[in-house]
PDB file of C-alpha atoms and ligand atoms in Angstrom:
ATOM      1  CA  MET A 297     -22.317-112.369 -35.062  1.00  0.00           C
ATOM      2  CA  LYS A 298     -25.448-110.236 -34.844  1.00  0.00           C
ATOM      3  CA  ASN A 299     -26.969-112.400 -32.163  1.00  0.00           C
ATOM      4  CA  LEU A 300     -24.144-112.341 -29.666  1.00  0.00           C
ATOM      5  CA  PRO A 301     -25.534-111.876 -26.147  1.00  0.00           C
ATOM      6  CA  HIS A 302     -25.088-108.355 -24.726  1.00  0.00           C
ATOM      7  CA  LYS A 303     -23.041-109.708 -21.843  1.00  0.00           C
ATOM      8  CA  THR A 304     -20.697-111.464 -24.266  1.00  0.00           C
ATOM      9  CA  ILE A 305     -20.102-108.179 -26.114  1.00  0.00           C
ATOM     10  CA  GLU A 306     -19.311-106.514 -22.782  1.00  0.00           C
ATOM     11  CA  ARG A 307     -16.898-109.275 -21.840  1.00  0.00           C
ATOM     12  CA  LEU A 308     -15.203-109.234 -25.269  1.00  0.00           C
ATOM     13  CA  SER A 309     -14.394-105.569 -24.705  1.00  0.00           C
ATOM     14  CA  GLN A 310     -13.017-106.430 -21.261  1.00  0.00           C
ATOM     15  CA  TYR A 311     -11.019-109.387 -22.619  1.00  0.00           C
ATOM     16  CA  ARG A 312      -9.456-107.156 -25.244  1.00  0.00           C
ATOM     17  CA  ARG A 313      -8.351-104.634 -22.629  1.00  0.00           C
ATOM     18  CA  ALA A 314      -6.748-107.406 -20.585  1.00  0.00           C
ATOM     19  CA  LEU A 315      -5.160-108.953 -23.691  1.00  0.00           C
ATOM     20  CA  LEU A 316      -3.654-105.642 -24.775  1.00  0.00           C
ATOM     21  CA  ILE A 317      -1.923-105.394 -21.389  1.00  0.00           C
ATOM     22  CA  CYS A 318      -0.635-108.978 -21.809  1.00  0.00           C
ATOM     23  CA  LEU A 319       0.657-108.187 -25.284  1.00  0.00           C
ATOM     24  CA  GLU A 320       2.469-105.099 -24.021  1.00  0.00           C
ATOM     25  CA  SER A 321       4.190-107.210 -21.395  1.00  0.00           C
ATOM     26  CA  GLY A 322       5.420-109.581 -24.128  1.00  0.00           C
ATOM     27  CA  LYS A 323       3.020-112.459 -23.518  1.00  0.00           C
ATOM     28  CA  THR A 324       2.142-114.187 -26.817  1.00  0.00           C
ATOM     29  CA  HIS A 325      -0.260-116.902 -25.623  1.00  0.00           C
ATOM     30  CA  ILE A 326      -2.815-117.117 -22.860  1.00  0.00           C
ATOM     31  CA  TYR A 327      -5.033-119.851 -21.395  1.00  0.00           C
ATOM     32  CA  SER A 328      -8.742-119.403 -20.745  1.00  0.00           C
ATOM     33  CA  HIS A 329      -8.163-119.821 -17.007  1.00  0.00           C
ATOM     34  CA  GLU A 330      -5.686-116.924 -17.052  1.00  0.00           C
ATOM     35  CA  ILE A 331      -8.173-114.611 -18.756  1.00  0.00           C
ATOM     36  CA  ALA A 332     -10.817-115.859 -16.316  1.00  0.00           C
ATOM     37  CA  LYS A 333      -8.656-114.986 -13.355  1.00  0.00           C
ATOM     38  CA  ILE A 334      -8.069-111.435 -14.586  1.00  0.00           C
ATOM     39  CA  GLN A 335     -11.799-110.934 -15.191  1.00  0.00           C
ATOM     40  CA  HIS A 336     -12.960-112.700 -12.012  1.00  0.00           C
ATOM     41  CA  ILE A 337     -15.110-115.139 -13.959  1.00  0.00           C
ATOM     42  CA  THR A 338     -14.884-118.841 -14.779  1.00  0.00           C
ATOM     43  CA  ALA A 339     -12.737-120.367 -17.512  1.00  0.00           C
ATOM     44  CA  VAL A 340     -15.880-122.066 -18.835  1.00  0.00           C
ATOM     45  CA  GLN A 341     -17.442-118.641 -19.376  1.00  0.00           C
ATOM     46  CA  VAL A 342     -14.372-117.417 -21.260  1.00  0.00           C
ATOM     47  CA  ARG A 343     -14.294-120.529 -23.466  1.00  0.00           C
ATOM     48  CA  ARG A 344     -18.018-120.203 -24.160  1.00  0.00           C
ATOM     49  CA  ASP A 345     -17.668-116.554 -25.212  1.00  0.00           C
ATOM     50  CA  LEU A 346     -14.716-117.290 -27.469  1.00  0.00           C
ATOM     51  CA  MET A 347     -16.450-120.273 -29.013  1.00  0.00           C
ATOM     52  CA  LEU A 348     -19.355-117.974 -29.859  1.00  0.00           C
ATOM     53  CA  ILE A 349     -16.983-115.861 -31.945  1.00  0.00           C
ATOM     54  CA  GLY A 350     -15.498-118.964 -33.502  1.00  0.00           C
ATOM     55  CA  TYR A 351     -12.121-118.881 -31.788  1.00  0.00           C
ATOM     56  CA  THR A 352     -10.433-121.919 -30.347  1.00  0.00           C
ATOM     57  CA  GLY A 353      -6.996-122.025 -28.860  1.00  0.00           C
ATOM     58  CA  THR A 354      -4.598-124.924 -28.878  1.00  0.00           C
ATOM     59  CA  LEU A 355      -4.680-127.097 -25.800  1.00  0.00           C
ATOM     60  CA  ARG A 356      -0.950-126.878 -25.359  1.00  0.00           C
ATOM     61  CA  LYS A 357      -0.326-123.149 -25.798  1.00  0.00           C
ATOM     62  CA  GLY A 358      -3.731-121.604 -25.158  1.00  0.00           C
ATOM     63  CA  TYR A 359      -4.989-118.672 -27.237  1.00  0.00           C
ATOM     64  CA  ASN A 360      -2.763-116.528 -29.439  1.00  0.00           C
ATOM     65  CA  VAL A 361      -3.023-113.087 -27.790  1.00  0.00           C
ATOM     66  CA  LYS A 362      -2.477-111.004 -30.923  1.00  0.00           C
ATOM     67  CA  GLU A 363      -4.862-113.087 -33.033  1.00  0.00           C
ATOM     68  CA  LEU A 364      -7.539-112.854 -30.392  1.00  0.00           C
ATOM     69  CA  ILE A 365      -7.162-109.068 -30.046  1.00  0.00           C
ATOM     70  CA  ASP A 366      -7.534-108.724 -33.831  1.00  0.00           C
ATOM     71  CA  LEU A 367     -10.552-111.010 -33.965  1.00  0.00           C
ATOM     72  CA  ILE A 368     -12.320-109.167 -31.135  1.00  0.00           C
ATOM     73  CA  GLY A 369     -11.531-105.919 -32.979  1.00  0.00           C
ATOM     74  CA  GLU A 370     -13.121-107.287 -36.168  1.00  0.00           C
ATOM     75  CA  ILE A 371     -16.255-108.093 -34.228  1.00  0.00           C
ATOM     76  CA  ILE A 372     -16.756-105.063 -32.034  1.00  0.00           C
ATOM     77  CA  ASP A 373     -15.059-102.263 -33.977  1.00  0.00           C
ATOM     78  CA  SER A 374     -16.466-100.803 -37.135  1.00  0.00           C
ATOM     79  CA  ASP A 375     -14.143-100.414 -40.134  1.00  0.00           C
ATOM     80  CA  GLU A 376     -14.758 -96.754 -40.729  1.00  0.00           C
ATOM     81  CA  GLY A 377     -14.818 -95.784 -37.033  1.00  0.00           C
ATOM     82  CA  ILE A 378     -17.772 -94.315 -35.184  1.00  0.00           C
ATOM     83  CA  HIS A 379     -18.430 -90.690 -34.351  1.00  0.00           C
ATOM     84  CA  VAL A 380     -19.800 -89.857 -30.930  1.00  0.00           C
ATOM     85  CA  ALA A 381     -21.352 -86.708 -29.453  1.00  0.00           C
ATOM     86  CA  ILE A 382     -21.677 -85.633 -25.828  1.00  0.00           C
ATOM     87  CA  ILE A 383     -24.867 -83.843 -24.874  1.00  0.00           C
ATOM     88  CA  GLY A 384     -24.275 -81.770 -21.742  1.00  0.00           C
ATOM     89  CA  MET A 385     -20.749 -80.393 -21.521  1.00  0.00           C
ATOM     90  CA  GLY A 386     -20.759 -80.080 -17.732  1.00  0.00           C
ATOM     91  CA  ASN A 387     -18.309 -81.704 -15.326  1.00  0.00           C
ATOM     92  CA  LEU A 388     -19.250 -85.257 -16.257  1.00  0.00           C
ATOM     93  CA  GLY A 389     -19.326 -84.616 -20.004  1.00  0.00           C
ATOM     94  CA  ARG A 390     -15.896 -83.025 -19.915  1.00  0.00           C
ATOM     95  CA  ALA A 391     -14.504 -85.771 -17.681  1.00  0.00           C
ATOM     96  CA  LEU A 392     -15.696 -88.389 -20.184  1.00  0.00           C
ATOM     97  CA  ILE A 393     -14.056 -86.546 -23.063  1.00  0.00           C
ATOM     98  CA  ASN A 394     -10.767 -86.422 -21.161  1.00  0.00           C
ATOM     99  CA  TYR A 395     -11.060 -90.050 -20.180  1.00  0.00           C
ATOM    100  CA  PHE A 396     -11.770 -91.289 -23.721  1.00  0.00           C
ATOM    101  CA  SER A 397      -9.220 -89.063 -25.364  1.00  0.00           C
ATOM    102  CA  GLY A 398      -6.771 -91.219 -27.343  1.00  0.00           C
ATOM    103  CA  LYS A 399      -8.034 -94.479 -25.816  1.00  0.00           C
ATOM    104  CA  ARG A 400      -9.989 -95.878 -28.774  1.00  0.00           C
ATOM    105  CA  THR A 401      -9.104 -94.749 -32.241  1.00  0.00           C
ATOM    106  CA  GLN A 402     -12.264 -96.361 -33.633  1.00  0.00           C
ATOM    107  CA  LEU A 403     -14.499 -94.197 -31.433  1.00  0.00           C
ATOM    108  CA  SER A 404     -14.081 -90.466 -31.582  1.00  0.00           C
ATOM    109  CA  ILE A 405     -15.988 -87.797 -29.750  1.00  0.00           C
ATOM    110  CA  VAL A 406     -16.378 -85.216 -32.492  1.00  0.00           C
ATOM    111  CA  ALA A 407     -18.861 -82.766 -30.972  1.00  0.00           C
ATOM    112  CA  GLY A 408     -20.380 -81.576 -27.740  1.00  0.00           C
ATOM    113  CA  PHE A 409     -23.779 -79.918 -27.325  1.00  0.00           C
ATOM    114  CA  ASP A 410     -25.057 -77.691 -24.554  1.00  0.00           C
ATOM    115  CA  ILE A 411     -27.630 -75.004 -23.834  1.00  0.00           C
ATOM    116  CA  ASN A 412     -25.315 -72.745 -21.850  1.00  0.00           C
ATOM    117  CA  PRO A 413     -24.359 -69.778 -24.089  1.00  0.00           C
ATOM    118  CA  ASP A 414     -21.040 -69.436 -22.214  1.00  0.00           C
ATOM    119  CA  LYS A 415     -20.049 -72.914 -23.404  1.00  0.00           C
ATOM    120  CA  ILE A 416     -21.397 -72.806 -26.956  1.00  0.00           C
ATOM    121  CA  GLY A 417     -18.692 -71.836 -29.440  1.00  0.00           C
ATOM    122  CA  ASN A 418     -15.867 -72.929 -27.149  1.00  0.00           C
ATOM    123  CA  THR A 419     -13.639 -75.933 -27.503  1.00  0.00           C
ATOM    124  CA  MET A 420     -13.481 -78.018 -24.353  1.00  0.00           C
ATOM    125  CA  SER A 421     -10.849 -80.676 -23.911  1.00  0.00           C
ATOM    126  CA  GLY A 422     -10.360 -80.580 -27.673  1.00  0.00           C
ATOM    127  CA  VAL A 423     -14.026 -81.012 -28.564  1.00  0.00           C
ATOM    128  CA  PRO A 424     -16.084 -78.124 -30.010  1.00  0.00           C
ATOM    129  CA  CYS A 425     -19.277 -77.271 -28.159  1.00  0.00           C
ATOM    130  CA  PHE A 426     -22.382 -76.435 -30.213  1.00  0.00           C
ATOM    131  CA  GLY A 427     -25.864 -75.252 -29.353  1.00  0.00           C
ATOM    132  CA  LEU A 428     -28.819 -77.619 -29.496  1.00  0.00           C
ATOM    133  CA  ASP A 429     -30.125 -75.754 -32.560  1.00  0.00           C
ATOM    134  CA  ASP A 430     -27.281 -77.329 -34.511  1.00  0.00           C
ATOM    135  CA  LEU A 431     -27.946 -80.853 -33.257  1.00  0.00           C
ATOM    136  CA  ASP A 432     -29.960 -82.272 -36.179  1.00  0.00           C
ATOM    137  CA  ARG A 433     -27.714 -80.777 -38.821  1.00  0.00           C
ATOM    138  CA  LEU A 434     -24.443 -81.858 -37.196  1.00  0.00           C
ATOM    139  CA  ILE A 435     -25.612 -85.379 -36.365  1.00  0.00           C
ATOM    140  CA  GLN A 436     -26.145 -85.754 -40.112  1.00  0.00           C
ATOM    141  CA  THR A 437     -23.140 -83.881 -41.495  1.00  0.00           C
ATOM    142  CA  LEU A 438     -20.620 -85.242 -38.972  1.00  0.00           C
ATOM    143  CA  ASP A 439     -22.207 -88.692 -39.276  1.00  0.00           C
ATOM    144  CA  ILE A 440     -22.623 -89.010 -35.498  1.00  0.00           C
ATOM    145  CA  LYS A 441     -23.964 -92.442 -34.604  1.00  0.00           C
ATOM    146  CA  ILE A 442     -23.793 -92.377 -30.796  1.00  0.00           C
ATOM    147  CA  GLY A 443     -24.991 -89.792 -28.289  1.00  0.00           C
ATOM    148  CA  ILE A 444     -23.730 -89.779 -24.719  1.00  0.00           C
ATOM    149  CA  MET A 445     -26.169 -88.003 -22.422  1.00  0.00           C
ATOM    150  CA  THR A 446     -24.691 -86.112 -19.475  1.00  0.00           C
ATOM    151  CA  VAL A 447     -27.439 -83.533 -19.040  1.00  0.00           C
ATOM    152  CA  PRO A 448     -29.362 -83.019 -15.772  1.00  0.00           C
ATOM    153  CA  ALA A 449     -31.965 -85.776 -15.243  1.00  0.00           C
ATOM    154  CA  ASP A 450     -34.918 -83.483 -15.933  1.00  0.00           C
ATOM    155  CA  PHE A 451     -33.827 -83.096 -19.545  1.00  0.00           C
ATOM    156  CA  ALA A 452     -33.009 -86.744 -20.215  1.00  0.00           C
ATOM    157  CA  VAL A 453     -36.249 -87.754 -21.938  1.00  0.00           C
ATOM    158  CA  GLU A 454     -36.357 -84.665 -24.128  1.00  0.00           C
ATOM    159  CA  VAL A 455     -32.692 -84.999 -25.154  1.00  0.00           C
ATOM    160  CA  ALA A 456     -33.031 -88.724 -25.901  1.00  0.00           C
ATOM    161  CA  ASP A 457     -36.038 -88.010 -28.146  1.00  0.00           C
ATOM    162  CA  ARG A 458     -34.119 -85.331 -29.986  1.00  0.00           C
ATOM    163  CA  LEU A 459     -31.141 -87.621 -30.505  1.00  0.00           C
ATOM    164  CA  VAL A 460     -33.378 -90.360 -31.877  1.00  0.00           C
ATOM    165  CA  ARG A 461     -35.137 -87.935 -34.210  1.00  0.00           C
ATOM    166  CA  ALA A 462     -31.776 -86.631 -35.387  1.00  0.00           C
ATOM    167  CA  GLY A 463     -30.799 -90.173 -36.360  1.00  0.00           C
ATOM    168  CA  VAL A 464     -28.339 -91.564 -33.791  1.00  0.00           C
ATOM    169  CA  LYS A 465     -28.237 -95.345 -33.564  1.00  0.00           C
ATOM    170  CA  GLY A 466     -27.012 -95.680 -30.000  1.00  0.00           C
ATOM    171  CA  ILE A 467     -27.439 -93.775 -26.741  1.00  0.00           C
ATOM    172  CA  LEU A 468     -25.405 -94.053 -23.579  1.00  0.00           C
ATOM    173  CA  ASN A 469     -27.486 -92.483 -20.829  1.00  0.00           C
ATOM    174  CA  TYR A 470     -25.463 -91.294 -17.845  1.00  0.00           C
ATOM    175  CA  THR A 471     -28.415 -89.542 -16.238  1.00  0.00           C
ATOM    176  CA  PRO A 472     -30.340 -91.274 -13.425  1.00  0.00           C
ATOM    177  CA  LYS A 473     -33.551 -90.905 -15.450  1.00  0.00           C
ATOM    178  CA  PRO A 474     -34.526 -93.926 -17.587  1.00  0.00           C
ATOM    179  CA  VAL A 475     -35.468 -93.115 -21.183  1.00  0.00           C
ATOM    180  CA  ASN A 476     -37.170 -95.015 -23.996  1.00  0.00           C
ATOM    181  CA  VAL A 477     -35.860 -95.505 -27.483  1.00  0.00           C
ATOM    182  CA  PRO A 478     -37.524 -97.120 -30.494  1.00  0.00           C
ATOM    183  CA  LYS A 479     -36.455-100.422 -32.008  1.00  0.00           C
ATOM    184  CA  GLY A 480     -33.297-100.013 -34.029  1.00  0.00           C
ATOM    185  CA  VAL A 481     -31.649 -97.710 -31.485  1.00  0.00           C
ATOM    186  CA  TYR A 482     -29.496 -99.347 -28.853  1.00  0.00           C
ATOM    187  CA  LEU A 483     -29.738 -97.896 -25.353  1.00  0.00           C
ATOM    188  CA  GLU A 484     -27.331 -98.405 -22.492  1.00  0.00           C
ATOM    189  CA  GLU A 485     -28.145 -96.779 -19.162  1.00  0.00           C
ATOM    190  CA  TYR A 486     -25.409 -96.145 -16.687  1.00  0.00           C
ATOM    191  CA  ASP A 487     -26.674 -94.648 -13.495  1.00  0.00           C
ATOM    192  CA  MET A 488     -23.716 -94.012 -11.231  1.00  0.00           C
ATOM    193  CA  ILE A 489     -25.858 -93.036  -8.251  1.00  0.00           C
ATOM    194  CA  THR A 490     -27.603 -96.421  -8.247  1.00  0.00           C
ATOM    195  CA  SER A 491     -24.263 -98.216  -8.587  1.00  0.00           C
ATOM    196  CA  LEU A 492     -22.798 -96.321  -5.650  1.00  0.00           C
ATOM    197  CA  GLU A 493     -25.905 -96.837  -3.515  1.00  0.00           C
ATOM    198  CA  LYS A 494     -25.775-100.546  -4.274  1.00  0.00           C
ATOM    199  CA  VAL A 495     -22.163-100.740  -3.099  1.00  0.00           C
ATOM    200  CA  ALA A 496     -23.052 -98.657  -0.029  1.00  0.00           C
ATOM    201  CA  PHE A 497     -25.909-101.055   0.771  1.00  0.00           C
ATOM    202  CA  TYR A 498     -23.570-104.059   0.754  1.00  0.00           C
ATOM    203  CA  VAL A 499     -21.010-102.169   2.834  1.00  0.00           C
ATOM    204  CA  LYS A 500     -23.769-101.408   5.355  1.00  0.00           C
ATOM    205  CA  MET A 501     -24.893-105.066   5.405  1.00  0.00           C
ATOM    206  CA  HIS A 502     -21.338-106.131   5.993  1.00  0.00           C
ATOM    207  CA  ASN A 503     -20.923-103.623   8.850  1.00  0.00           C
ATOM    208  CA  ASP A 504     -24.175-104.763  10.448  1.00  0.00           C
ATOM    209  CA  GLU A 505     -22.994-108.384  10.384  1.00  0.00           C
ATOM    210  CA  GLU A 506     -19.753-107.569  12.219  1.00  0.00           C
TER     211      GLU A 506
HETATM  212  P1  LIG B 741     -21.229 -76.760 -15.001  1.00  0.00           P
HETATM  213  O1  LIG B 741     -21.044 -76.264 -13.601  1.00  0.00           O
HETATM  214  O2  LIG B 741     -20.023 -76.618 -15.897  1.00  0.00           O
HETATM  215  O3  LIG B 741     -22.477 -76.223 -15.684  1.00  0.00           O
HETATM  216  P2  LIG B 741     -22.366 -79.259 -14.075  1.00  0.00           P
HETATM  217  O4  LIG B 741     -21.760 -80.599 -14.207  1.00  0.00           O
HETATM  218  O5  LIG B 741     -22.605 -78.731 -12.712  1.00  0.00           O
HETATM  219  O6  LIG B 741     -21.420 -78.312 -14.943  1.00  0.00           O
HETATM  220  P3  LIG B 741     -25.091 -79.957 -14.770  1.00  0.00           P
HETATM  221  O7  LIG B 741     -26.119 -79.081 -14.118  1.00  0.00           O
HETATM  222  O8  LIG B 741     -24.931 -81.343 -14.264  1.00  0.00           O
HETATM  223  O9  LIG B 741     -23.722 -79.157 -14.879  1.00  0.00           O
HETATM  224  O10 LIG B 741     -25.450 -80.041 -16.318  1.00  0.00           O
HETATM  225  C1  LIG B 741     -24.606 -80.697 -17.203  1.00  0.00           C
HETATM  226  C2  LIG B 741     -24.481 -79.900 -18.461  1.00  0.00           C
HETATM  227  O11 LIG B 741     -25.676 -80.049 -19.227  1.00  0.00           O
HETATM  228  C3  LIG B 741     -24.277 -78.418 -18.270  1.00  0.00           C
HETATM  229  O12 LIG B 741     -23.202 -77.983 -19.096  1.00  0.00           O
HETATM  230  C4  LIG B 741     -25.608 -77.794 -18.711  1.00  0.00           C
HETATM  231  O13 LIG B 741     -25.433 -76.502 -19.262  1.00  0.00           O
HETATM  232  C5  LIG B 741     -26.036 -78.785 -19.767  1.00  0.00           C
HETATM  233  N1  LIG B 741     -27.470 -78.814 -20.038  1.00  0.00           N
HETATM  234  C6  LIG B 741     -28.506 -78.598 -19.205  1.00  0.00           C
HETATM  235  N2  LIG B 741     -29.671 -78.791 -19.832  1.00  0.00           N
HETATM  236  C7  LIG B 741     -29.372 -79.155 -21.103  1.00  0.00           C
HETATM  237  C8  LIG B 741     -30.145 -79.482 -22.252  1.00  0.00           C
HETATM  238  N3  LIG B 741     -31.483 -79.488 -22.229  1.00  0.00           N
HETATM  239  N4  LIG B 741     -29.488 -79.800 -23.371  1.00  0.00           N
HETATM  240  C9  LIG B 741     -28.141 -79.793 -23.429  1.00  0.00           C
HETATM  241  N5  LIG B 741     -27.350 -79.493 -22.386  1.00  0.00           N
HETATM  242  C10 LIG B 741     -27.965 -79.167 -21.242  1.00  0.00           C
END
C-alpha cells in the first residue's frame, strides 16, 4: 500500500467521509457510480482507486459501505493514532483546532506553539500553548509526528526547519510561503490565498465572457 498515488489517498479520505454519511442514513451498499456522483468524478476513477486497495464490490449490490469504511481506515489511519501540533496559535491556528476537535479520533492536536508571551501557558480551544523553546522536547515526549504551520509567511522556512530537526514526519503548511523538507518528511502545502485568487480569476473570466 506504500505506493498508492497521493491523489488516491486524498480521494480515499473523501470517499470515507461520504460513506460515513451514507452509513448514518442507513445505506448498507453503494455502487461506484453513486460514490462518483457525490465526489464529482467518474465511476471508473472510483473503481480504479478501490481496486488499488484490493476491494471489489459485487455487481448486483455494489460495495458494502461498512466494510469499505473499515478498509479505508486500515489503510489511512494508524493503529496507535497520530499526535499533531499547531505552530502559530493565531486566528487560523485556533480555527483549525476548533474545526478538527472531535472529528478524527485517530488524529489529535496535542499541543500548540507560539512566540507571543500572552499566549504561552494558556489553553486555547482545549489545546495547551507552549513556547518555541519547548518545541524539540515536546515533539519527542508527546510523540508529535505532524506539525501544522499557521505562522506568518516570513517565519515559514525557519519553523519548517525547526520542525524537521525536532523529528516530525509530516508538515501541513498553511502559510503562502513554500518550504523545503528532506526526504522522509511528507509536506503538504495549502495556500488559501492562491486558491481564492484562482477561483476569483475564473469568476472574472466568466464575467468577461457574459
Ligand atoms: P493574533 O491576532 O491572535 O495574534 P493572527 O492570526 O492575527 O492572530 P498572525 O500574525 O497571523 O496572527 O500570526 C499567527 C500566529 O503565529 C500568532 O499567534 C503569532 O504570535 C504566531 N507567531 C508568529 N511568529 C511565530 C514564530 N516564529 N513561531 C511561532 N509562532 C509565531
